[in-house]
Amino acid sequence: MSFSADVKAELCRVPLTKSCCALAEAYGVLLFCASFTARELRIITGSKEFAERLPRLFRKAFSISFDRVEDNSSGSKRSFLITDTQKIADIFSCFGYDAGSSLAHHVNLGILSEECCRISFIRGAFLAGGSVTDPEKRYHLEFATGHLQVSRETFSVFLELGFQPKEVVRSGNYINYFKQSEVMEDLLTTLGAPVSAMAIMAAKVEKDMRNDINRKVNCDSANADKIVSAAQGQLDAIRRIERVQGLQDLPEKLYETALLRVANPEASLSDLAMLSDPPVTKSCLGHRLRKLVEIASAMPDN
């Protein structure tokens, strides 16, 4: 299963205990489902767990059953339908709507006066119209509805719960979305999916560890390149001095340093300092090598 399917499966394990919360969750489902009109109510899902929850949810919320359930041709999704006009009228009435009048859907915030009901509403919205990307790839959680006013008012519900989504319009849908992993973790925990929230947290920790390792490897590689480049420049300088005037004319300490570098072409300054006889500091050895480079630079090209 996808990560999104796992999240929905976990949310479907939240018990349906309070009638007010069942009504709020069903409200979220209906406002984010495929079709919620006076002629037809249609909920389409590919989640086995959500398909099992829907009949129980509607019995708890409305004391009604679906008129029929249809499988699509591939069998991967199921459609739950209500076409009975009286059932639809009863459902509309629960939310303060008149099924007989033309209207643009909106969120009746009076039904969501309690925090538990607001959480249940958002849970239903996610089950019907939500998705979340595998956190191993990227962080993105969204709620999509075809109703502009529903999207805007759902935004207000999020704010009341302490979350501030971003908004976008995509392919005719109005979307509230989140991209911060910490916010996604908090939201899923609030909705009743703490295991999924932990999975996002674990993925973030793993990503951070990989990035940290990569940074260290890149840093070590860069440092190694610098050491090799510096050593090559020192060796070139020593060879130039030897070719032009000979190393024997160098002061004793510089002469010893030149021989030490030639004998250990890949050693770091720290290693060369320890190999000196007697050992010297890294700063002291670096000063001597820079002096050799300066002497070579001052020599004529011929």
Coordinates of C-alpha atoms in Angstrom, one line a residue, residues 12-240:
C12 CA -10.3 4.4 10.1
R13 CA -9.4 2.7 13.3
V14 CA -10.5 5.8 15.3
P15 CA -13.7 4.6 17.1
L16 CA -17.1 6.0 16.2
T17 CA -18.3 6.8 19.7
K18 CA -20.0 10.2 19.8
S19 CA -22.9 10.9 17.5
C20 CA -21.9 14.6 17.1
C21 CA -18.4 13.6 15.9
A22 CA -19.8 11.0 13.6
L23 CA -22.0 13.7 12.0
A24 CA -19.0 16.0 11.7
E25 CA -16.8 13.3 10.1
A26 CA -19.6 12.4 7.6
Y27 CA -19.9 16.2 6.9
G28 CA -16.2 16.3 6.0
V29 CA -16.6 13.2 3.8
L30 CA -19.6 14.7 1.9
L31 CA -18.0 18.1 1.3
F32 CA -14.8 16.5 -0.1
C33 CA -16.3 13.5 -1.9
A34 CA -17.0 13.0 -5.6
S35 CA -20.6 14.2 -5.6
F36 CA -22.9 15.7 -3.0
T37 CA -26.0 17.1 -4.7
A38 CA -29.8 17.0 -4.3
R39 CA -29.9 14.3 -7.0
E40 CA -27.0 12.0 -6.0
L41 CA -24.6 11.4 -3.2
R42 CA -21.5 9.5 -4.5
I43 CA -18.4 8.6 -2.5
I44 CA -15.5 6.9 -4.3
T45 CA -12.6 5.3 -2.5
G46 CA -9.8 2.9 -3.1
S47 CA -9.3 2.4 0.6
K48 CA -10.5 -1.0 1.9
E49 CA -10.6 0.4 5.4
F50 CA -12.6 3.5 4.5
A51 CA -15.0 1.4 2.5
E52 CA -15.7 -0.7 5.6
R53 CA -16.1 2.4 7.8
L54 CA -18.5 4.3 5.5
P55 CA -21.6 2.2 6.2
R56 CA -21.0 2.3 10.0
L57 CA -20.3 6.1 9.8
F58 CA -23.6 6.8 7.9
R59 CA -25.6 4.6 10.3
K60 CA -24.1 6.4 13.3
A61 CA -24.5 9.9 11.8
F62 CA -27.9 9.6 9.9
S63 CA -29.3 6.2 10.7
I64 CA -29.4 5.4 7.0
S65 CA -27.8 3.0 4.6
F66 CA -26.4 3.4 1.1
D67 CA -28.7 2.6 -1.8
R68 CA -26.0 0.7 -3.6
V69 CA -22.2 0.0 -3.8
E70 CA -20.5 -0.3 -7.1
D71 CA -17.0 -1.6 -8.1
N72 CA -15.2 0.0 -11.0
S73 CA -14.0 -2.1 -13.9
S74 CA -10.6 -2.8 -12.4
G75 CA -12.0 -3.5 -8.9
S76 CA -9.5 -1.1 -7.3
K77 CA -12.1 1.4 -6.3
R78 CA -15.7 1.3 -4.9
S79 CA -18.5 3.8 -5.2
F80 CA -21.0 4.3 -2.4
L81 CA -24.3 5.9 -3.7
I82 CA -27.5 7.3 -2.3
T83 CA -30.1 8.4 -4.9
D84 CA -33.2 8.2 -2.8
T85 CA -34.5 11.7 -2.6
Q86 CA -35.9 11.4 0.9
K87 CA -32.6 10.1 2.3
I88 CA -30.7 12.9 0.6
A89 CA -33.2 15.5 1.9
D90 CA -32.7 14.1 5.4
I91 CA -28.9 14.4 5.1
F92 CA -29.1 17.9 3.8
S93 CA -31.4 18.8 6.7
C94 CA -28.8 17.6 9.2
F95 CA -26.5 20.3 8.0
G96 CA -29.1 23.1 7.7
Y97 CA -29.3 22.8 3.9
D98 CA -32.5 22.7 1.7
A99 CA -32.1 19.9 -0.9
G100 CA -34.7 21.6 -3.0
S101 CA -33.0 24.9 -3.5
S102 CA -29.9 25.6 -5.6
L103 CA -26.9 26.4 -3.5
A104 CA -23.2 26.5 -3.4
H105 CA -21.9 24.2 -0.7
H106 CA -20.4 25.8 2.4
V107 CA -19.4 24.7 5.9
N108 CA -22.0 25.2 8.6
L109 CA -19.6 26.0 11.4
G110 CA -22.4 25.7 13.9
I111 CA -22.1 21.9 13.6
L112 CA -18.4 22.1 14.4
S113 CA -18.7 24.1 17.7
E114 CA -16.7 21.6 19.7
E115 CA -13.0 20.9 19.0
C116 CA -13.6 17.1 18.8
C117 CA -16.1 17.8 16.0
R118 CA -13.7 20.0 14.1
I119 CA -11.1 17.3 14.3
S120 CA -13.6 14.7 13.1
F121 CA -14.6 17.0 10.2
I122 CA -11.0 17.3 9.1
R123 CA -10.6 13.5 9.4
G124 CA -13.6 12.9 7.2
A125 CA -12.3 15.5 4.7
F126 CA -9.0 13.7 4.5
L127 CA -10.5 10.3 4.1
A128 CA -12.6 11.5 1.2
G129 CA -10.4 14.1 -0.5
G130 CA -7.0 14.0 1.1
S131 CA -3.7 12.6 0.2
V132 CA -0.1 12.6 1.6
T133 CA 3.1 11.9 -0.2
D134 CA 5.6 9.2 1.0
P135 CA 7.9 11.1 3.3
E136 CA 10.8 9.2 2.0
K137 CA 10.3 11.3 -1.2
R138 CA 9.0 14.6 0.0
Y139 CA 6.7 16.3 2.5
H140 CA 3.2 17.1 1.1
L141 CA -0.2 16.6 2.6
E142 CA -3.3 18.1 1.0
F143 CA -7.1 18.3 1.1
A144 CA -8.9 18.8 -2.3
T145 CA -12.5 19.8 -2.9
G146 CA -14.4 21.1 -5.9
H147 CA -16.2 23.8 -3.8
L148 CA -14.4 27.2 -3.4
Q149 CA -16.4 28.2 -0.3
V150 CA -15.8 24.8 1.4
S151 CA -12.1 25.2 0.9
R152 CA -12.1 28.7 2.3
E153 CA -14.2 27.8 5.4
T154 CA -12.2 24.6 5.9
F155 CA -9.1 26.9 6.1
S156 CA -10.8 28.6 9.0
V157 CA -11.4 25.2 10.7
F158 CA -7.7 24.5 10.4
L159 CA -6.9 27.9 11.9
E160 CA -9.2 27.1 14.9
L161 CA -7.2 23.8 15.4
G162 CA -3.9 25.7 15.3
F163 CA -2.8 24.8 11.8
Q164 CA -2.3 27.3 8.9
P165 CA -2.3 25.6 5.5
K166 CA -1.4 27.1 2.2
E167 CA -3.9 27.3 -0.7
V168 CA -3.7 26.6 -4.4
V169 CA -6.2 25.8 -7.3
R170 CA -5.3 22.8 -9.3
S171 CA -7.3 21.1 -12.1
G172 CA -10.5 22.7 -10.9
N173 CA -10.0 21.7 -7.3
Y174 CA -9.4 24.0 -4.4
I175 CA -6.7 22.7 -2.2
N176 CA -5.4 23.3 1.3
Y177 CA -2.0 21.8 1.8
F178 CA 1.0 21.5 4.1
K179 CA 4.7 21.0 3.4
Q180 CA 6.4 21.2 6.8
S181 CA 7.1 17.8 8.2
E182 CA 6.6 18.9 11.8
V183 CA 3.2 20.4 11.0
M184 CA 2.2 17.2 9.2
E185 CA 3.3 15.2 12.2
D186 CA 1.2 17.3 14.6
L187 CA -1.9 17.3 12.2
L188 CA -1.9 13.5 11.8
T189 CA -1.5 13.0 15.5
T190 CA -4.4 15.3 16.1
L191 CA -6.6 13.4 13.6
G192 CA -5.8 10.1 15.1
A193 CA -2.8 8.7 13.1
P194 CA 0.2 8.9 15.5
V195 CA 1.9 5.9 13.9
S196 CA 1.9 7.6 10.6
A197 CA 3.2 10.8 12.2
M198 CA 6.1 8.8 13.7
A199 CA 6.8 7.4 10.2
I200 CA 7.2 11.0 8.9
M201 CA 9.5 11.8 11.9
A202 CA 11.6 8.7 11.3
A203 CA 11.9 9.5 7.6
K204 CA 13.0 13.0 8.5
V205 CA 15.6 11.7 10.9
E206 CA 17.0 9.3 8.3
K207 CA 17.1 12.0 5.7
D208 CA 18.9 14.4 8.0
M209 CA 21.4 11.6 8.9
R210 CA 22.1 10.9 5.2
N211 CA 22.5 14.6 4.5
D212 CA 24.8 15.0 7.4
I213 CA 26.9 12.0 6.3
N214 CA 27.0 13.4 2.7
R215 CA 28.1 16.8 4.0
K216 CA 30.9 15.2 6.1
V217 CA 32.0 13.1 3.1
N218 CA 32.0 16.1 0.8
C219 CA 33.9 18.1 3.4
D220 CA 36.5 15.4 3.9
S221 CA 36.9 15.0 0.2
A222 CA 37.3 18.8 -0.2
N223 CA 39.9 18.9 2.6
A224 CA 41.7 16.0 1.0
D225 CA 41.8 17.8 -2.3
K226 CA 43.2 20.9 -0.6
I227 CA 45.9 18.9 1.1
V228 CA 46.9 17.2 -2.2
S229 CA 46.9 20.6 -4.0
A230 CA 48.9 22.3 -1.3
A231 CA 51.4 19.4 -1.2
Q232 CA 51.8 19.5 -5.0
G233 CA 52.6 23.2 -4.9
Q234 CA 55.2 22.6 -2.2
L235 CA 56.8 19.8 -4.1
D236 CA 56.9 21.9 -7.3
A237 CA 58.6 24.7 -5.3
I238 CA 61.2 22.3 -3.8
R239 CA 62.0 20.9 -7.2
R240 CA 62.4 24.4 -8.6

